Amino acid sequence: METEKLTFTGNESAALGAKLARVEVVATYPITPQSTIVENLSRFIANGELKAEIINAESEHAAISICIGASLSGARTFTATASQGLVLMHEMLHWAAGARTPIVMAVTNRALCVPWSLHADFQDAISQRDTGWIQFYCENNQEVLDTIIQAYKISEDKRVLLPSMVSLEGFILTHTVERVDVPKQKDVDEFLPPYKNEFFYIDPENPLAENVVVLPDWYMEYRYQQEVAMQNAKEVIDKVSKEYFDKIGRNWGGLIEAYMMEDAEVAVVTMGTIAGTARVAVREMRKKSGKKVGLIKVRCFRPFPVEEFKKFSSLKALAVIDRSYSFGCGGPLCTEVKSAFYNTEEKPLILGVVAGLGGRDVNVGDIINVLEKTIEVSKTGKVERETIWLNLKGEQLR
């Protein structure tokens, strides 16, 4: 497949993905570390490289509201945000999903205050997990570009019609330069046709009113339709991933990626950039000690890949690394993984690990230590602590 090999930051990759998807409306409000995504899109529009309207909003709440209106009018829409900006959107995230608008939004994950931080964790996006948005988490800048494009085809599918957020960790990806293979516009155009809203759209020539008030005898039916769409998204995500591979030449594994899992006895589960580090740790352990360890990378957190996890029910033990935390409960990813195995007769022991909050580094040695702890759990048959906090000051594992 013909591509152009260039070097881009994660933010440049996100902007280029939106450009290749031929977005038509971009709503903007600046927030670190997202700002350069919409700055790049503004430059594309000013230079005539992208035919789109860019609208400067007075807040993140307004930006997502603009996207909802533009999507209902039949436009392919895009925005980007992070941290406090994403939580300010919370009210309208529910609206976007309920109105079945296939918006795509880049989320440059940044820790929430207080205390203030400009660095990465997933608490901002994880806090929006029940709003009805599809959620992708990217490992590198190439995956960012490819997932932005794929997200439009997934969200706009008639069986889905739900918005998507594509997460890339602040500074770790947003401002780090990597080689990115850029597909040709003609290939993207063949993969992703123009968006056509066939069900409901705002037309100034034919004004109408949408009744958004539903009485108790129909409200549950609306919510059930959203759940059906979210479950449909699982099949569509896998289908689109295969189509993208056929057309562009890259496959990120659909809902999850299983790495060296064919004969694995224990494994680490994680999302985002930590998966890249875990990949190296798994290779090193296999090469140096022959230990049968593997990696399950969760690419799509919503819808959650329950059936895919059940395929690994014969594992002896799993360590689930979260870059976020649900206070009083544990790591959100760990909780979901435990739930996936709940009704299986055979299931692995599961160790929760919290790491990397506020941009704290998670290195190969850290993950090797986690895997060694997981092997120990598999041998003893006991999980002494439900959740380990990795690399607290002065302690390696707690």
Short mmCIF file of C-alpha atoms in Angstrom, two decimals:
data_model
loop_
_atom_site.label_atom_id
_atom_site.label_comp_id
_atom_site.label_asym_id
_atom_site.label_seq_id
_atom_site.Cartn_x
_atom_site.Cartn_y
_atom_site.Cartn_z
CA MET A 1 0.00 0.00 0.00
CA GLU A 2 1.38 3.38 -1.00
CA THR A 3 1.99 5.66 2.00
CA GLU A 4 4.10 8.71 2.80
CA LYS A 5 6.51 8.21 5.71
CA LEU A 6 6.72 11.38 7.81
CA THR A 7 7.36 12.35 11.44
CA PHE A 8 4.51 13.79 13.48
CA THR A 9 3.48 14.43 17.05
CA GLY A 10 0.35 12.74 18.32
CA ASN A 11 -1.56 16.00 17.99
CA GLU A 12 -0.41 16.44 14.40
CA SER A 13 -1.42 12.84 13.72
CA ALA A 14 -4.91 13.46 15.13
CA ALA A 15 -5.33 16.60 13.02
CA LEU A 16 -4.10 14.81 9.92
CA GLY A 17 -6.51 11.93 10.58
CA ALA A 18 -9.41 14.39 10.75
CA LYS A 19 -8.19 16.07 7.55
CA LEU A 20 -7.95 12.76 5.70
CA ALA A 21 -11.47 11.95 6.92
CA ARG A 22 -12.59 15.20 5.24
CA VAL A 23 -14.31 16.66 8.29
CA GLU A 24 -16.67 19.50 7.45
CA VAL A 25 -17.11 21.32 10.77
CA VAL A 26 -14.48 21.76 13.49
CA ALA A 27 -15.47 23.29 16.82
CA THR A 28 -12.54 24.59 18.87
CA TYR A 29 -11.68 25.72 22.36
CA PRO A 30 -8.02 25.64 23.45
CA ILE A 31 -6.76 23.59 26.40
CA THR A 32 -3.34 22.08 27.06
CA PRO A 33 -2.23 19.61 25.73
CA GLN A 34 -4.88 19.56 23.00
CA SER A 35 -4.56 23.04 21.46
CA THR A 36 -2.25 22.20 18.57
CA ILE A 37 -4.75 19.69 17.14
CA VAL A 38 -7.24 22.41 16.24
CA GLU A 39 -4.41 24.84 15.42
CA ASN A 40 -3.22 22.40 12.75
CA LEU A 41 -6.75 21.96 11.42
CA SER A 42 -7.12 25.75 11.30
CA ARG A 43 -3.95 25.91 9.23
CA PHE A 44 -5.22 23.20 6.86
CA ILE A 45 -8.43 25.18 6.35
CA ALA A 46 -6.63 28.52 5.91
CA ASN A 47 -4.26 27.00 3.35
CA GLY A 48 -7.12 25.49 1.37
CA GLU A 49 -6.01 21.91 2.14
CA LEU A 50 -9.29 21.15 3.92
CA LYS A 51 -12.71 22.45 2.96
CA ALA A 52 -14.38 22.91 6.34
CA GLU A 53 -15.86 25.45 8.71
CA ILE A 54 -13.90 26.12 11.90
CA ILE A 55 -15.89 27.65 14.75
CA ASN A 56 -14.25 29.18 17.81
CA ALA A 57 -16.44 28.46 20.82
CA GLU A 58 -16.57 30.26 24.19
CA SER A 59 -16.11 27.01 26.15
CA GLU A 60 -15.77 23.27 25.76
CA HIS A 61 -19.47 22.93 26.61
CA ALA A 62 -20.23 25.20 23.66
CA ALA A 63 -17.79 23.35 21.38
CA ILE A 64 -19.51 20.00 21.79
CA SER A 65 -22.92 21.70 21.47
CA ILE A 66 -21.80 23.12 18.11
CA CYS A 67 -20.75 19.64 17.03
CA ILE A 68 -24.17 18.24 17.93
CA GLY A 69 -25.99 20.85 15.86
CA ALA A 70 -23.59 20.46 12.93
CA SER A 71 -23.92 16.67 13.00
CA LEU A 72 -27.71 16.89 13.06
CA SER A 73 -27.49 19.14 10.00
CA GLY A 74 -25.66 16.36 8.17
CA ALA A 75 -22.02 17.49 8.54
CA ARG A 76 -19.07 15.31 9.51
CA THR A 77 -17.87 16.98 12.70
CA PHE A 78 -14.74 16.96 14.86
CA THR A 79 -13.49 18.49 18.07
CA ALA A 80 -10.76 17.89 20.63
CA THR A 81 -10.32 18.52 24.33
CA ALA A 82 -8.71 17.28 27.55
CA SER A 83 -9.10 17.04 31.30
CA GLN A 84 -11.27 19.82 32.81
CA GLY A 85 -12.52 20.66 29.31
CA LEU A 86 -13.88 17.14 28.85
CA VAL A 87 -15.64 17.08 32.19
CA LEU A 88 -17.16 20.50 31.38
CA MET A 89 -18.67 18.81 28.30
CA HIS A 90 -20.23 16.04 30.43
CA GLU A 91 -23.85 17.22 30.15
CA MET A 92 -23.68 17.47 26.37
CA LEU A 93 -21.84 14.17 25.94
CA HIS A 94 -25.05 12.46 27.06
CA TRP A 95 -26.98 14.64 24.59
CA ALA A 96 -24.67 13.77 21.69
CA ALA A 97 -25.06 10.04 22.30
CA GLY A 98 -28.81 10.23 22.91
CA ALA A 99 -29.31 12.23 19.71
CA ARG A 100 -27.28 9.53 17.88
CA THR A 101 -24.75 11.99 16.42
CA PRO A 102 -21.61 10.30 15.00
CA ILE A 103 -19.17 12.96 16.23
CA VAL A 104 -15.50 12.04 16.61
CA MET A 105 -13.49 13.76 19.34
CA ALA A 106 -9.79 13.48 20.17
CA VAL A 107 -9.16 13.43 23.92
CA THR A 108 -5.59 14.27 24.92
CA ASN A 109 -5.74 12.58 28.30
CA ARG A 110 -4.65 14.81 31.17
CA ALA A 111 -5.02 14.32 34.92
CA LEU A 112 -7.92 16.06 36.64
CA CYS A 113 -7.50 18.53 39.48
CA VAL A 114 -7.07 18.99 42.41
CA PRO A 115 -4.05 19.10 42.49
CA TRP A 116 -3.54 20.65 39.07
CA SER A 117 -1.50 18.64 36.59
CA LEU A 118 -0.73 19.00 32.91
CA HIS A 119 0.34 15.38 32.59
CA ALA A 120 -1.33 12.16 31.59
CA ASP A 121 -3.77 9.76 33.06
CA PHE A 122 -7.10 8.38 31.88
CA GLN A 123 -9.32 9.75 34.64
CA ASP A 124 -10.83 12.38 32.31
CA ALA A 125 -12.03 9.91 29.67
CA ILE A 126 -12.82 7.08 32.08
CA SER A 127 -15.14 9.45 33.96
CA GLN A 128 -17.23 9.66 30.75
CA ARG A 129 -17.55 5.90 30.26
CA ASP A 130 -21.32 5.85 30.91
CA THR A 131 -22.23 8.72 28.58
CA GLY A 132 -22.84 6.39 25.63
CA TRP A 133 -19.70 7.23 23.64
CA ILE A 134 -17.48 4.61 22.00
CA GLN A 135 -14.01 4.90 23.57
CA PHE A 136 -10.68 4.08 21.91
CA TYR A 137 -7.25 4.28 23.60
CA CYS A 138 -4.16 4.56 21.40
CA GLU A 139 -0.68 3.18 21.92
CA ASN A 140 1.25 5.38 19.48
CA ASN A 141 0.87 8.20 16.98
CA GLN A 142 0.27 5.87 14.03
CA GLU A 143 -2.66 4.33 15.85
CA VAL A 144 -4.00 7.83 16.60
CA LEU A 145 -4.14 8.75 12.91
CA ASP A 146 -5.62 5.42 11.84
CA THR A 147 -8.19 5.32 14.64
CA ILE A 148 -9.52 8.82 13.91
CA ILE A 149 -10.28 7.68 10.36
CA GLN A 150 -11.75 4.35 11.45
CA ALA A 151 -13.87 6.00 14.16
CA TYR A 152 -15.86 7.92 11.56
CA LYS A 153 -16.70 4.77 9.61
CA ILE A 154 -17.70 3.01 12.84
CA SER A 155 -19.75 5.87 14.27
CA GLU A 156 -21.52 6.59 10.98
CA ASP A 157 -22.52 2.97 10.41
CA LYS A 158 -26.35 2.69 10.41
CA ARG A 159 -26.15 -0.08 13.00
CA VAL A 160 -24.26 2.20 15.38
CA LEU A 161 -24.76 5.98 15.00
CA LEU A 162 -22.96 6.80 18.23
CA PRO A 163 -20.16 9.32 18.87
CA SER A 164 -16.56 8.21 19.44
CA MET A 165 -13.70 9.58 21.49
CA VAL A 166 -10.13 8.70 20.56
CA SER A 167 -7.71 8.99 23.48
CA LEU A 168 -4.02 9.83 23.28
CA GLU A 169 -2.03 10.51 26.42
CA GLY A 170 -0.99 14.09 27.07
CA PHE A 171 2.63 14.89 26.21
CA ILE A 172 3.55 11.17 26.11
CA LEU A 173 1.94 11.08 22.65
CA THR A 174 0.58 14.58 22.00
CA HIS A 175 3.98 16.27 21.90
CA THR A 176 6.25 13.33 21.09
CA VAL A 177 7.43 12.90 17.50
CA GLU A 178 7.27 9.48 15.83
CA ARG A 179 7.33 8.16 12.29
CA VAL A 180 3.85 7.94 10.85
CA ASP A 181 2.88 6.29 7.57
CA VAL A 182 0.29 8.57 6.00
CA PRO A 183 -2.17 6.91 3.62
CA LYS A 184 -3.04 8.56 0.34
CA GLN A 185 -6.21 10.66 0.29
CA LYS A 186 -7.67 8.61 -2.55
CA ASP A 187 -7.35 5.42 -0.49
CA VAL A 188 -8.99 7.03 2.53
CA ASP A 189 -11.80 8.36 0.30
CA GLU A 190 -12.46 4.84 -0.98
CA PHE A 191 -12.44 3.47 2.58
CA LEU A 192 -14.55 6.29 4.09
CA PRO A 193 -17.33 7.65 1.85
CA PRO A 194 -19.00 11.03 2.57
CA TYR A 195 -21.35 11.10 5.56
CA LYS A 196 -25.07 10.96 4.76
CA ASN A 197 -27.55 11.51 7.59
CA GLU A 198 -30.55 9.52 6.39
CA PHE A 199 -32.61 9.49 9.57
CA PHE A 200 -32.87 13.02 10.92
CA TYR A 201 -31.22 16.25 9.94
CA ILE A 202 -31.76 19.97 10.34
CA ASP A 203 -32.67 21.66 7.07
CA PRO A 204 -33.34 25.44 7.10
CA GLU A 205 -35.50 25.01 4.01
CA ASN A 206 -37.72 22.49 5.79
CA PRO A 207 -37.83 23.51 9.46
CA LEU A 208 -39.11 21.07 12.03
CA ALA A 209 -39.04 20.56 15.77
CA GLU A 210 -37.56 17.55 17.53
CA ASN A 211 -39.47 16.53 20.64
CA VAL A 212 -36.85 15.49 23.20
CA VAL A 213 -39.29 14.91 26.06
CA VAL A 214 -40.18 11.24 26.55
CA LEU A 215 -42.61 9.90 29.14
CA PRO A 216 -41.87 6.79 31.23
CA ASP A 217 -43.65 4.45 28.80
CA TRP A 218 -40.96 5.03 26.13
CA TYR A 219 -37.79 6.28 27.87
CA MET A 220 -36.40 2.79 28.51
CA GLU A 221 -36.93 1.86 24.86
CA TYR A 222 -34.69 4.77 23.80
CA ARG A 223 -31.97 3.65 26.19
CA TYR A 224 -32.30 0.07 25.01
CA GLN A 225 -31.79 1.23 21.43
CA GLN A 226 -28.54 2.88 22.50
CA GLU A 227 -27.40 -0.35 24.14
CA VAL A 228 -28.24 -2.34 21.00
CA ALA A 229 -26.19 0.16 18.98
CA MET A 230 -23.26 -0.13 21.39
CA GLN A 231 -23.34 -3.92 21.14
CA ASN A 232 -23.58 -3.64 17.34
CA ALA A 233 -20.43 -1.53 17.47
CA LYS A 234 -18.39 -4.57 18.53
CA GLU A 235 -19.00 -6.32 15.23
CA VAL A 236 -18.62 -3.10 13.26
CA ILE A 237 -15.27 -2.27 14.93
CA ASP A 238 -13.86 -5.68 13.98
CA LYS A 239 -15.26 -5.39 10.45
CA VAL A 240 -13.87 -1.87 9.94
CA SER A 241 -10.47 -2.94 11.30
CA LYS A 242 -10.28 -5.71 8.72
CA GLU A 243 -11.44 -3.38 5.93
CA TYR A 244 -8.80 -0.84 6.93
CA PHE A 245 -6.15 -3.55 6.78
CA ASP A 246 -7.32 -4.62 3.34
CA LYS A 247 -7.33 -1.05 2.03
CA ILE A 248 -4.53 0.70 3.95
CA GLY A 249 -2.42 -2.21 5.22
CA ARG A 250 -2.62 -1.81 9.01
CA ASN A 251 -4.69 -3.74 11.55
CA TRP A 252 -4.76 -2.69 15.22
CA GLY A 253 -6.73 -5.74 16.30
CA GLY A 254 -10.25 -4.40 16.53
CA LEU A 255 -11.44 -4.39 20.17
CA ILE A 256 -8.27 -5.90 21.65
CA GLU A 257 -4.82 -7.01 20.58
CA ALA A 258 -3.44 -10.28 21.96
CA TYR A 259 0.38 -10.27 21.97
CA MET A 260 2.30 -13.52 22.52
CA MET A 261 -0.82 -15.06 24.05
CA GLU A 262 -0.79 -18.35 22.13
CA ASP A 263 0.92 -20.27 24.96
CA ALA A 264 0.81 -17.69 27.75
CA GLU A 265 0.10 -18.84 31.29
CA VAL A 266 -0.03 -15.35 32.81
CA ALA A 267 -0.53 -11.96 31.17
CA VAL A 268 -0.68 -8.24 31.70
CA VAL A 269 -3.71 -6.24 30.57
CA THR A 270 -3.52 -2.51 29.89
CA MET A 271 -4.45 0.35 27.55
CA GLY A 272 -2.67 3.18 25.75
CA THR A 273 1.08 3.77 25.79
CA ILE A 274 1.73 1.40 28.71
CA ALA A 275 0.86 -1.38 26.27
CA GLY A 276 3.92 -0.47 24.21
CA THR A 277 6.15 -0.72 27.27
CA ALA A 278 4.49 -3.99 28.29
CA ARG A 279 5.19 -5.39 24.82
CA VAL A 280 8.93 -4.92 25.41
CA ALA A 281 8.71 -6.40 28.93
CA VAL A 282 6.95 -9.51 27.62
CA ARG A 283 9.59 -10.02 24.92
CA GLU A 284 12.44 -9.60 27.40
CA MET A 285 11.00 -12.06 29.91
CA ARG A 286 10.38 -14.69 27.25
CA LYS A 287 13.87 -14.24 25.79
CA LYS A 288 15.81 -14.18 29.07
CA SER A 289 13.88 -16.66 31.21
CA GLY A 290 11.48 -18.44 28.86
CA LYS A 291 8.55 -17.56 31.09
CA LYS A 292 5.22 -17.86 29.29
CA VAL A 293 3.91 -14.33 29.66
CA GLY A 294 1.74 -12.30 27.30
CA LEU A 295 -0.03 -8.99 26.78
CA ILE A 296 -3.70 -8.19 26.22
CA LYS A 297 -4.01 -4.64 24.96
CA VAL A 298 -7.48 -3.16 25.33
CA ARG A 299 -7.99 -0.84 22.39
CA CYS A 300 -11.71 -0.27 22.89
CA PHE A 301 -12.98 0.32 26.43
CA ARG A 302 -16.55 1.01 25.33
CA PRO A 303 -18.09 -1.23 24.19
CA PHE A 304 -16.09 -3.48 26.51
CA PRO A 305 -14.73 -6.66 24.84
CA VAL A 306 -16.33 -9.18 27.23
CA GLU A 307 -16.42 -12.12 24.80
CA GLU A 308 -12.81 -11.54 23.75
CA PHE A 309 -11.66 -11.80 27.37
CA LYS A 310 -13.61 -14.99 27.96
CA LYS A 311 -11.33 -16.66 25.41
CA PHE A 312 -8.52 -16.31 27.96
CA SER A 313 -10.38 -17.94 30.85
CA SER A 314 -7.78 -20.75 31.04
CA LEU A 315 -4.98 -18.36 32.06
CA LYS A 316 -3.58 -18.92 35.54
CA ALA A 317 -3.37 -15.23 36.46
CA LEU A 318 -3.73 -11.72 35.04
CA ALA A 319 -2.35 -8.36 36.14
CA VAL A 320 -4.49 -5.42 35.03
CA ILE A 321 -2.68 -2.07 34.92
CA ASP A 322 -4.91 1.00 35.22
CA ARG A 323 -3.85 4.58 34.52
CA SER A 324 -6.94 5.78 36.41
CA TYR A 325 -8.78 4.93 39.61
CA SER A 326 -12.35 4.60 40.86
CA PHE A 327 -12.07 5.73 44.46
CA GLY A 328 -13.35 3.18 46.92
CA CYS A 329 -13.53 0.48 44.25
CA GLY A 330 -10.25 -0.01 42.36
CA GLY A 331 -8.99 0.38 38.81
CA PRO A 332 -11.85 0.76 36.28
CA LEU A 333 -10.20 -1.49 33.68
CA CYS A 334 -9.51 -4.11 36.35
CA THR A 335 -13.14 -3.99 37.48
CA GLU A 336 -14.33 -4.54 33.90
CA VAL A 337 -11.94 -7.45 33.37
CA LYS A 338 -13.12 -9.13 36.58
CA SER A 339 -16.71 -8.67 35.46
CA ALA A 340 -15.99 -10.25 32.07
CA PHE A 341 -14.88 -13.50 33.76
CA TYR A 342 -17.58 -13.53 36.46
CA ASN A 343 -19.90 -16.10 34.84
CA THR A 344 -17.18 -18.37 33.42
CA GLU A 345 -16.58 -21.69 35.15
CA GLU A 346 -12.82 -21.39 34.68
CA LYS A 347 -11.18 -18.02 35.34
CA PRO A 348 -7.75 -16.56 36.11
CA LEU A 349 -6.73 -14.95 39.37
CA ILE A 350 -6.71 -11.17 38.81
CA LEU A 351 -4.33 -8.67 40.36
CA GLY A 352 -5.12 -4.96 40.06
CA VAL A 353 -2.28 -2.48 39.54
CA VAL A 354 -2.58 1.31 39.53
CA ALA A 355 0.27 3.07 37.74
CA GLY A 356 1.23 6.19 35.84
CA LEU A 357 -1.23 8.62 37.42
CA GLY A 358 -0.41 12.25 36.64
CA GLY A 359 2.16 11.19 34.05
CA ARG A 360 4.31 9.09 36.42
CA ASP A 361 6.72 7.02 34.33
CA VAL A 362 6.01 3.31 33.91
CA ASN A 363 9.09 1.55 32.58
CA VAL A 364 9.96 -1.94 31.38
CA GLY A 365 11.39 -2.91 34.76
CA ASP A 366 8.14 -1.91 36.46
CA ILE A 367 6.11 -4.19 34.23
CA ILE A 368 8.57 -7.06 34.61
CA ASN A 369 8.12 -6.69 38.38
CA VAL A 370 4.33 -6.78 37.93
CA LEU A 371 4.56 -9.91 35.78
CA GLU A 372 6.87 -11.59 38.32
CA LYS A 373 4.31 -10.78 41.02
CA THR A 374 1.60 -12.26 38.79
CA ILE A 375 3.59 -15.47 38.31
CA GLU A 376 3.92 -15.68 42.10
CA VAL A 377 0.14 -15.29 42.43
CA SER A 378 -0.39 -18.06 39.87
CA LYS A 379 1.79 -20.40 41.94
CA THR A 380 0.35 -19.61 45.37
CA GLY A 381 -3.25 -19.36 44.16
CA LYS A 382 -3.76 -16.29 46.33
CA VAL A 383 -4.16 -12.58 45.63
CA GLU A 384 -3.01 -11.00 48.90
CA ARG A 385 -3.88 -7.43 47.84
CA GLU A 386 -6.68 -6.64 45.42
CA THR A 387 -4.90 -3.49 44.20
CA ILE A 388 -1.21 -2.61 44.10
CA TRP A 389 -0.16 1.03 43.73
CA LEU A 390 2.98 0.91 41.61
CA ASN A 391 5.94 3.22 42.25
CA LEU A 392 4.62 5.23 45.16
CA LYS A 393 7.47 7.39 46.46
CA GLY A 394 9.95 5.24 48.33
CA GLU A 395 8.21 1.96 47.47
CA GLN A 396 8.36 -0.31 44.44
CA LEU A 397 5.18 -2.32 44.96
CA ARG A 398 2.61 -1.57 47.64
#
